[in-house]
Amino acid sequence: MHAVDNAGRRFSALDPAPCPIEGAGTSASASPAPLPLALPYITVLGDLSDASDTALRRAAGLAAAHGARLRLLAFGALGDAVSAEQLPRLRWKARRIARLYQLPIEVGDTPARLSDLRAGLRPGELVVTHQRRASGLLAAWRGGAAAALAGRLPVPLLVVNEAGWRPYRQVLAAVDLLTQPECLARWACTVAGEAEVELLHVLRQARPGKARFGQVAQPGLELDLRRHAAALQRVVQSLGPQATRVRPTLALGDEVAAEILLRQPDTGDALIVIGRSTEAPWLDVLLGSVARSVLRATPHDVLVVPLSPGPGHNASAG
């Protein structure tokens, strides 16, 4: 394997390297493959802002595509109370979007606390909210209400950043091969619609800057790369018919969040999918997390999937 050291950017020991999948390739006449996950419920946390309206439209499009039940909850920034005057206007907004997409939208009771919201979530549910930009140094470090929700909800959270609600054209899904990569890949394919998915694994190296003269200096790195490439191929193959639209990519880097942001799509209508470990949430708060860093910096929509390290924990499959 050769190293790539581009001037003007942080060192990366390996540019994205496609891992070919035997037998992969789409057919123009083939019928759409069944999605690997069922999406039975979608809950939108909304308010009266234009950004919230966009999030509701994104959720309505997903609900129409998957036949999911859609509900809207009045929910301000984390910890904010929602005034009673907002509820009639929020119901009017729901009726307008429901007519546009020809689907029913339930307007549920406003949760008084985050614990009430958590208790009302159902298995396999997707929560959708818009990005509420934080102000102040502490809020900026925490990443705002969306990052706080992503760190505490037991189900995936789709944070809508982009102003449009057209189908996604580009999807970048970053997997950790030690933390339920198949679960994250299935969620990425389910929410991506018909878009192709780039499945990225960043192999962290203690000192990637030691690569010199076009060769990687770390002993055993070549074998390590081949082993991780094979594991990434197995993740893609686990998607069954969906594997034909997934492009696996392996990269070296010292900071996972920086690698994701470096390779994020440069156009709109894009989605980034990242995992969040549920093993030690207090450590994320103390040291920061990949999910929080990406949510704080990217202009694209972000799907955060809670994952448990190690085998034996499966997503609710459709």
PDB file of C-alpha atoms in Angstrom, residues 13-227:
ATOM      1  CA  ALA A  13      -2.033   7.617   5.184  1.00  0.00           C
ATOM      2  CA  LEU A  14      -4.431   6.273   2.581  1.00  0.00           C
ATOM      3  CA  ASP A  15      -6.840   8.020   0.262  1.00  0.00           C
ATOM      4  CA  PRO A  16     -10.284   6.374   0.017  1.00  0.00           C
ATOM      5  CA  ALA A  17      -9.606   2.962  -1.497  1.00  0.00           C
ATOM      6  CA  PRO A  18     -12.558   1.087  -2.975  1.00  0.00           C
ATOM      7  CA  CYS A  19     -12.846  -2.538  -1.936  1.00  0.00           C
ATOM      8  CA  PRO A  20     -14.435  -4.374  -4.886  1.00  0.00           C
ATOM      9  CA  ILE A  21     -17.277  -6.767  -4.165  1.00  0.00           C
ATOM     10  CA  GLU A  22     -17.430  -9.843  -6.355  1.00  0.00           C
ATOM     11  CA  GLY A  23     -20.648  -9.983  -8.339  1.00  0.00           C
ATOM     12  CA  ALA A  24     -21.562  -6.376  -7.515  1.00  0.00           C
ATOM     13  CA  GLY A  25     -23.157  -4.245 -10.183  1.00  0.00           C
ATOM     14  CA  THR A  26     -26.594  -2.809 -10.736  1.00  0.00           C
ATOM     15  CA  SER A  27     -28.909  -3.747 -13.530  1.00  0.00           C
ATOM     16  CA  ALA A  28     -31.053  -1.097 -15.180  1.00  0.00           C
ATOM     17  CA  SER A  29     -33.953  -3.519 -15.558  1.00  0.00           C
ATOM     18  CA  ALA A  30     -33.725  -4.945 -12.041  1.00  0.00           C
ATOM     19  CA  SER A  31     -36.578  -4.235  -9.656  1.00  0.00           C
ATOM     20  CA  PRO A  32     -35.752  -2.320  -6.447  1.00  0.00           C
ATOM     21  CA  ALA A  33     -34.279  -4.560  -3.775  1.00  0.00           C
ATOM     22  CA  PRO A  34     -36.212  -4.900  -0.507  1.00  0.00           C
ATOM     23  CA  LEU A  35     -34.818  -2.650   2.196  1.00  0.00           C
ATOM     24  CA  PRO A  36     -32.934  -4.358   5.036  1.00  0.00           C
ATOM     25  CA  LEU A  37     -34.905  -2.561   7.763  1.00  0.00           C
ATOM     26  CA  ALA A  38     -38.580  -1.887   8.283  1.00  0.00           C
ATOM     27  CA  LEU A  39     -39.373   1.694   9.272  1.00  0.00           C
ATOM     28  CA  PRO A  40     -42.756   1.476  11.039  1.00  0.00           C
ATOM     29  CA  TYR A  41     -42.726   4.722  13.054  1.00  0.00           C
ATOM     30  CA  ILE A  42     -41.332   8.216  12.576  1.00  0.00           C
ATOM     31  CA  THR A  43     -41.589  10.943  15.209  1.00  0.00           C
ATOM     32  CA  VAL A  44     -40.787  14.577  14.405  1.00  0.00           C
ATOM     33  CA  LEU A  45     -39.747  16.967  17.162  1.00  0.00           C
ATOM     34  CA  GLY A  46     -40.924  20.276  15.771  1.00  0.00           C
ATOM     35  CA  ASP A  47     -41.668  23.902  16.486  1.00  0.00           C
ATOM     36  CA  LEU A  48     -42.876  26.825  14.365  1.00  0.00           C
ATOM     37  CA  SER A  49     -39.582  27.628  12.647  1.00  0.00           C
ATOM     38  CA  ASP A  50     -38.904  27.242   8.920  1.00  0.00           C
ATOM     39  CA  ALA A  51     -36.166  24.708   9.727  1.00  0.00           C
ATOM     40  CA  SER A  52     -38.704  22.613  11.605  1.00  0.00           C
ATOM     41  CA  ASP A  53     -41.034  22.768   8.587  1.00  0.00           C
ATOM     42  CA  THR A  54     -38.234  21.355   6.426  1.00  0.00           C
ATOM     43  CA  ALA A  55     -37.611  18.548   8.924  1.00  0.00           C
ATOM     44  CA  LEU A  56     -41.310  17.665   8.893  1.00  0.00           C
ATOM     45  CA  ARG A  57     -41.303  17.525   5.093  1.00  0.00           C
ATOM     46  CA  ARG A  58     -38.231  15.282   5.126  1.00  0.00           C
ATOM     47  CA  ALA A  59     -39.950  12.985   7.613  1.00  0.00           C
ATOM     48  CA  ALA A  60     -43.179  12.989   5.576  1.00  0.00           C
ATOM     49  CA  GLY A  61     -41.247  11.934   2.476  1.00  0.00           C
ATOM     50  CA  LEU A  62     -39.662   9.064   4.389  1.00  0.00           C
ATOM     51  CA  ALA A  63     -43.010   8.050   5.879  1.00  0.00           C
ATOM     52  CA  ALA A  64     -44.652   8.018   2.442  1.00  0.00           C
ATOM     53  CA  ALA A  65     -41.815   5.915   0.997  1.00  0.00           C
ATOM     54  CA  HIS A  66     -41.842   3.366   3.823  1.00  0.00           C
ATOM     55  CA  GLY A  67     -45.492   3.313   4.811  1.00  0.00           C
ATOM     56  CA  ALA A  68     -44.531   4.504   8.292  1.00  0.00           C
ATOM     57  CA  ARG A  69     -46.852   6.038  10.852  1.00  0.00           C
ATOM     58  CA  LEU A  70     -45.895   9.690  11.343  1.00  0.00           C
ATOM     59  CA  ARG A  71     -46.449  11.820  14.403  1.00  0.00           C
ATOM     60  CA  LEU A  72     -45.426  15.365  15.306  1.00  0.00           C
ATOM     61  CA  LEU A  73     -44.519  16.435  18.822  1.00  0.00           C
ATOM     62  CA  ALA A  74     -44.127  20.077  19.831  1.00  0.00           C
ATOM     63  CA  PHE A  75     -40.610  20.162  21.188  1.00  0.00           C
ATOM     64  CA  GLY A  76     -38.362  23.191  21.503  1.00  0.00           C
ATOM     65  CA  ALA A  77     -34.675  23.218  22.312  1.00  0.00           C
ATOM     66  CA  LEU A  78     -33.790  20.638  24.930  1.00  0.00           C
ATOM     67  CA  GLY A  79     -35.361  21.614  28.243  1.00  0.00           C
ATOM     68  CA  ASP A  80     -37.514  24.412  26.782  1.00  0.00           C
ATOM     69  CA  ALA A  81     -41.206  24.481  27.557  1.00  0.00           C
ATOM     70  CA  VAL A  82     -43.626  24.658  24.633  1.00  0.00           C
ATOM     71  CA  SER A  83     -46.359  27.237  25.034  1.00  0.00           C
ATOM     72  CA  ALA A  84     -49.990  26.296  24.582  1.00  0.00           C
ATOM     73  CA  GLU A  85     -50.319  28.969  21.876  1.00  0.00           C
ATOM     74  CA  GLN A  86     -48.000  26.980  19.623  1.00  0.00           C
ATOM     75  CA  LEU A  87     -50.082  23.822  19.516  1.00  0.00           C
ATOM     76  CA  PRO A  88     -52.944  25.024  17.243  1.00  0.00           C
ATOM     77  CA  ARG A  89     -50.450  26.455  14.743  1.00  0.00           C
ATOM     78  CA  LEU A  90     -48.423  23.243  14.875  1.00  0.00           C
ATOM     79  CA  ARG A  91     -51.571  21.204  14.166  1.00  0.00           C
ATOM     80  CA  TRP A  92     -52.333  23.470  11.191  1.00  0.00           C
ATOM     81  CA  LYS A  93     -48.811  22.863   9.870  1.00  0.00           C
ATOM     82  CA  ALA A  94     -49.310  19.096  10.243  1.00  0.00           C
ATOM     83  CA  ARG A  95     -52.595  19.196   8.318  1.00  0.00           C
ATOM     84  CA  ARG A  96     -50.971  21.177   5.493  1.00  0.00           C
ATOM     85  CA  ILE A  97     -48.066  18.711   5.141  1.00  0.00           C
ATOM     86  CA  ALA A  98     -50.485  15.772   5.439  1.00  0.00           C
ATOM     87  CA  ARG A  99     -52.506  17.040   2.454  1.00  0.00           C
ATOM     88  CA  LEU A 100     -49.337  17.582   0.446  1.00  0.00           C
ATOM     89  CA  TYR A 101     -48.052  14.034   0.986  1.00  0.00           C
ATOM     90  CA  GLN A 102     -51.444  12.333   1.218  1.00  0.00           C
ATOM     91  CA  LEU A 103     -50.731  10.701   4.554  1.00  0.00           C
ATOM     92  CA  PRO A 104     -52.053  11.103   8.090  1.00  0.00           C
ATOM     93  CA  ILE A 105     -49.941  12.953  10.661  1.00  0.00           C
ATOM     94  CA  GLU A 106     -50.739  12.478  14.313  1.00  0.00           C
ATOM     95  CA  VAL A 107     -50.024  15.435  16.600  1.00  0.00           C
ATOM     96  CA  GLY A 108     -49.108  13.948  19.954  1.00  0.00           C
ATOM     97  CA  ASP A 109     -48.977  15.366  23.441  1.00  0.00           C
ATOM     98  CA  THR A 110     -45.963  17.524  24.162  1.00  0.00           C
ATOM     99  CA  PRO A 111     -43.495  15.635  26.386  1.00  0.00           C
ATOM    100  CA  ALA A 112     -42.862  17.529  29.594  1.00  0.00           C
ATOM    101  CA  ARG A 113     -39.381  16.070  30.017  1.00  0.00           C
ATOM    102  CA  LEU A 114     -36.861  14.161  27.948  1.00  0.00           C
ATOM    103  CA  SER A 115     -37.599  11.076  30.043  1.00  0.00           C
ATOM    104  CA  ASP A 116     -41.243  11.280  28.890  1.00  0.00           C
ATOM    105  CA  LEU A 117     -40.089  11.410  25.285  1.00  0.00           C
ATOM    106  CA  ARG A 118     -37.807   8.403  25.765  1.00  0.00           C
ATOM    107  CA  ALA A 119     -40.558   6.409  27.422  1.00  0.00           C
ATOM    108  CA  GLY A 120     -42.914   7.000  24.493  1.00  0.00           C
ATOM    109  CA  LEU A 121     -40.536   5.811  21.774  1.00  0.00           C
ATOM    110  CA  ARG A 122     -41.240   2.486  20.095  1.00  0.00           C
ATOM    111  CA  PRO A 123     -38.834  -0.235  18.836  1.00  0.00           C
ATOM    112  CA  GLY A 124     -37.602   0.507  15.319  1.00  0.00           C
ATOM    113  CA  GLU A 125     -38.658   4.162  15.544  1.00  0.00           C
ATOM    114  CA  LEU A 126     -36.827   7.002  13.810  1.00  0.00           C
ATOM    115  CA  VAL A 127     -36.809  10.446  15.434  1.00  0.00           C
ATOM    116  CA  VAL A 128     -36.403  13.491  13.178  1.00  0.00           C
ATOM    117  CA  THR A 129     -35.546  17.016  14.263  1.00  0.00           C
ATOM    118  CA  HIS A 130     -33.967  20.121  12.797  1.00  0.00           C
ATOM    119  CA  GLN A 131     -30.618  21.531  13.797  1.00  0.00           C
ATOM    120  CA  ARG A 132     -30.934  24.101  16.529  1.00  0.00           C
ATOM    121  CA  ARG A 133     -27.687  26.032  16.392  1.00  0.00           C
ATOM    122  CA  ALA A 134     -26.233  26.696  19.810  1.00  0.00           C
ATOM    123  CA  SER A 135     -24.949  30.004  21.161  1.00  0.00           C
ATOM    124  CA  GLY A 136     -22.258  30.509  23.754  1.00  0.00           C
ATOM    125  CA  LEU A 137     -19.004  28.647  24.321  1.00  0.00           C
ATOM    126  CA  LEU A 138     -20.427  25.809  26.425  1.00  0.00           C
ATOM    127  CA  ALA A 139     -23.365  25.222  24.077  1.00  0.00           C
ATOM    128  CA  ALA A 140     -21.053  25.287  21.064  1.00  0.00           C
ATOM    129  CA  TRP A 141     -18.803  22.674  22.666  1.00  0.00           C
ATOM    130  CA  ARG A 142     -21.767  20.447  23.462  1.00  0.00           C
ATOM    131  CA  GLY A 143     -23.069  20.814  19.916  1.00  0.00           C
ATOM    132  CA  GLY A 144     -26.534  22.129  20.731  1.00  0.00           C
ATOM    133  CA  ALA A 145     -29.855  20.439  21.407  1.00  0.00           C
ATOM    134  CA  ALA A 146     -29.565  17.971  18.515  1.00  0.00           C
ATOM    135  CA  ALA A 147     -26.253  16.621  19.833  1.00  0.00           C
ATOM    136  CA  ALA A 148     -27.716  16.337  23.318  1.00  0.00           C
ATOM    137  CA  LEU A 149     -30.707  14.415  21.968  1.00  0.00           C
ATOM    138  CA  ALA A 150     -28.483  12.155  19.872  1.00  0.00           C
ATOM    139  CA  GLY A 151     -26.509  11.282  22.984  1.00  0.00           C
ATOM    140  CA  ARG A 152     -29.555  10.328  25.040  1.00  0.00           C
ATOM    141  CA  LEU A 153     -32.165   8.794  22.744  1.00  0.00           C
ATOM    142  CA  PRO A 154     -32.300   4.974  22.494  1.00  0.00           C
ATOM    143  CA  VAL A 155     -33.333   5.107  18.814  1.00  0.00           C
ATOM    144  CA  PRO A 156     -31.742   6.662  15.684  1.00  0.00           C
ATOM    145  CA  LEU A 157     -32.018  10.440  15.310  1.00  0.00           C
ATOM    146  CA  LEU A 158     -32.082  12.187  11.923  1.00  0.00           C
ATOM    147  CA  VAL A 159     -30.913  15.790  12.262  1.00  0.00           C
ATOM    148  CA  VAL A 160     -32.001  17.893   9.276  1.00  0.00           C
ATOM    149  CA  ASN A 161     -29.528  20.627   8.375  1.00  0.00           C
ATOM    150  CA  GLU A 162     -30.204  21.258   4.694  1.00  0.00           C
ATOM    151  CA  ALA A 163     -32.953  23.587   3.544  1.00  0.00           C
ATOM    152  CA  GLY A 164     -34.240  21.273   0.802  1.00  0.00           C
ATOM    153  CA  TRP A 165     -36.215  18.071   1.159  1.00  0.00           C
ATOM    154  CA  ARG A 166     -35.453  16.400  -2.163  1.00  0.00           C
ATOM    155  CA  PRO A 167     -34.371  12.730  -2.111  1.00  0.00           C
ATOM    156  CA  TYR A 168     -30.792  12.208  -1.029  1.00  0.00           C
ATOM    157  CA  ARG A 169     -28.262  12.030  -3.856  1.00  0.00           C
ATOM    158  CA  GLN A 170     -25.136  11.213  -1.818  1.00  0.00           C
ATOM    159  CA  VAL A 171     -24.789   9.234   1.397  1.00  0.00           C
ATOM    160  CA  LEU A 172     -21.618   8.740   3.453  1.00  0.00           C
ATOM    161  CA  ALA A 173     -21.905   6.164   6.237  1.00  0.00           C
ATOM    162  CA  ALA A 174     -18.974   5.853   8.657  1.00  0.00           C
ATOM    163  CA  VAL A 175     -18.769   2.468  10.374  1.00  0.00           C
ATOM    164  CA  ASP A 176     -16.706   1.136  13.241  1.00  0.00           C
ATOM    165  CA  LEU A 177     -16.024  -2.527  12.494  1.00  0.00           C
ATOM    166  CA  LEU A 178     -16.073  -3.318  16.229  1.00  0.00           C
ATOM    167  CA  THR A 179     -19.448  -1.690  16.932  1.00  0.00           C
ATOM    168  CA  GLN A 180     -22.386  -3.204  15.019  1.00  0.00           C
ATOM    169  CA  PRO A 181     -21.312  -2.134  11.522  1.00  0.00           C
ATOM    170  CA  GLU A 182     -24.106  -4.198   9.912  1.00  0.00           C
ATOM    171  CA  CYS A 183     -26.734  -2.347  11.949  1.00  0.00           C
ATOM    172  CA  LEU A 184     -25.416   1.063  10.876  1.00  0.00           C
ATOM    173  CA  ALA A 185     -25.147  -0.032   7.228  1.00  0.00           C
ATOM    174  CA  ARG A 186     -28.759  -1.256   7.258  1.00  0.00           C
ATOM    175  CA  TRP A 187     -29.996   2.040   8.676  1.00  0.00           C
ATOM    176  CA  ALA A 188     -27.980   3.939   6.060  1.00  0.00           C
ATOM    177  CA  CYS A 189     -29.556   1.993   3.189  1.00  0.00           C
ATOM    178  CA  THR A 190     -33.034   2.376   4.669  1.00  0.00           C
ATOM    179  CA  VAL A 191     -32.916   6.162   5.059  1.00  0.00           C
ATOM    180  CA  ALA A 192     -30.849   6.765   1.885  1.00  0.00           C
ATOM    181  CA  GLY A 193     -33.756   6.036  -0.436  1.00  0.00           C
ATOM    182  CA  GLU A 194     -32.388   5.159  -3.878  1.00  0.00           C
ATOM    183  CA  ALA A 195     -29.050   6.943  -3.387  1.00  0.00           C
ATOM    184  CA  GLU A 196     -25.762   5.086  -3.507  1.00  0.00           C
ATOM    185  CA  VAL A 197     -24.054   4.680  -0.144  1.00  0.00           C
ATOM    186  CA  GLU A 198     -20.334   5.079   0.505  1.00  0.00           C
ATOM    187  CA  LEU A 199     -19.463   2.895   3.488  1.00  0.00           C
ATOM    188  CA  LEU A 200     -16.346   4.336   5.123  1.00  0.00           C
ATOM    189  CA  HIS A 201     -14.177   2.765   7.802  1.00  0.00           C
ATOM    190  CA  VAL A 202     -11.342   4.832   9.211  1.00  0.00           C
ATOM    191  CA  LEU A 203      -8.480   2.720  10.488  1.00  0.00           C
ATOM    192  CA  ARG A 204      -6.868   4.789  13.209  1.00  0.00           C
ATOM    193  CA  GLN A 205      -3.083   4.696  13.506  1.00  0.00           C
ATOM    194  CA  ALA A 206      -1.101   5.926  16.470  1.00  0.00           C
ATOM    195  CA  ARG A 207       1.390   7.878  14.353  1.00  0.00           C
ATOM    196  CA  PRO A 208       0.409   7.992  10.679  1.00  0.00           C
ATOM    197  CA  GLY A 209       2.939  10.767  10.073  1.00  0.00           C
ATOM    198  CA  LYS A 210       5.767   8.209  10.060  1.00  0.00           C
ATOM    199  CA  ALA A 211       4.987   7.257   6.455  1.00  0.00           C
ATOM    200  CA  ARG A 212       7.856   8.496   4.269  1.00  0.00           C
ATOM    201  CA  PHE A 213       8.979   8.245   0.669  1.00  0.00           C
ATOM    202  CA  GLY A 214       5.599   6.936  -0.506  1.00  0.00           C
ATOM    203  CA  GLN A 215       5.687   3.861   1.737  1.00  0.00           C
ATOM    204  CA  VAL A 216       3.836   3.213   4.981  1.00  0.00           C
ATOM    205  CA  ALA A 217       6.419   2.647   7.697  1.00  0.00           C
ATOM    206  CA  GLN A 218       4.353   0.860  10.342  1.00  0.00           C
ATOM    207  CA  PRO A 219       5.147  -2.863  10.517  1.00  0.00           C
ATOM    208  CA  GLY A 220       2.210  -5.056   9.648  1.00  0.00           C
ATOM    209  CA  LEU A 221       0.096  -2.219   8.301  1.00  0.00           C
ATOM    210  CA  GLU A 222      -0.308  -3.898   4.916  1.00  0.00           C
ATOM    211  CA  LEU A 223      -1.753  -7.001   6.574  1.00  0.00           C
ATOM    212  CA  ASP A 224      -3.928  -4.841   8.838  1.00  0.00           C
ATOM    213  CA  LEU A 225      -5.379  -3.000   5.859  1.00  0.00           C
ATOM    214  CA  ARG A 226      -6.201  -6.248   4.045  1.00  0.00           C
ATOM    215  CA  ARG A 227      -7.860  -7.660   7.154  1.00  0.00           C
TER     216      ARG A 227
END
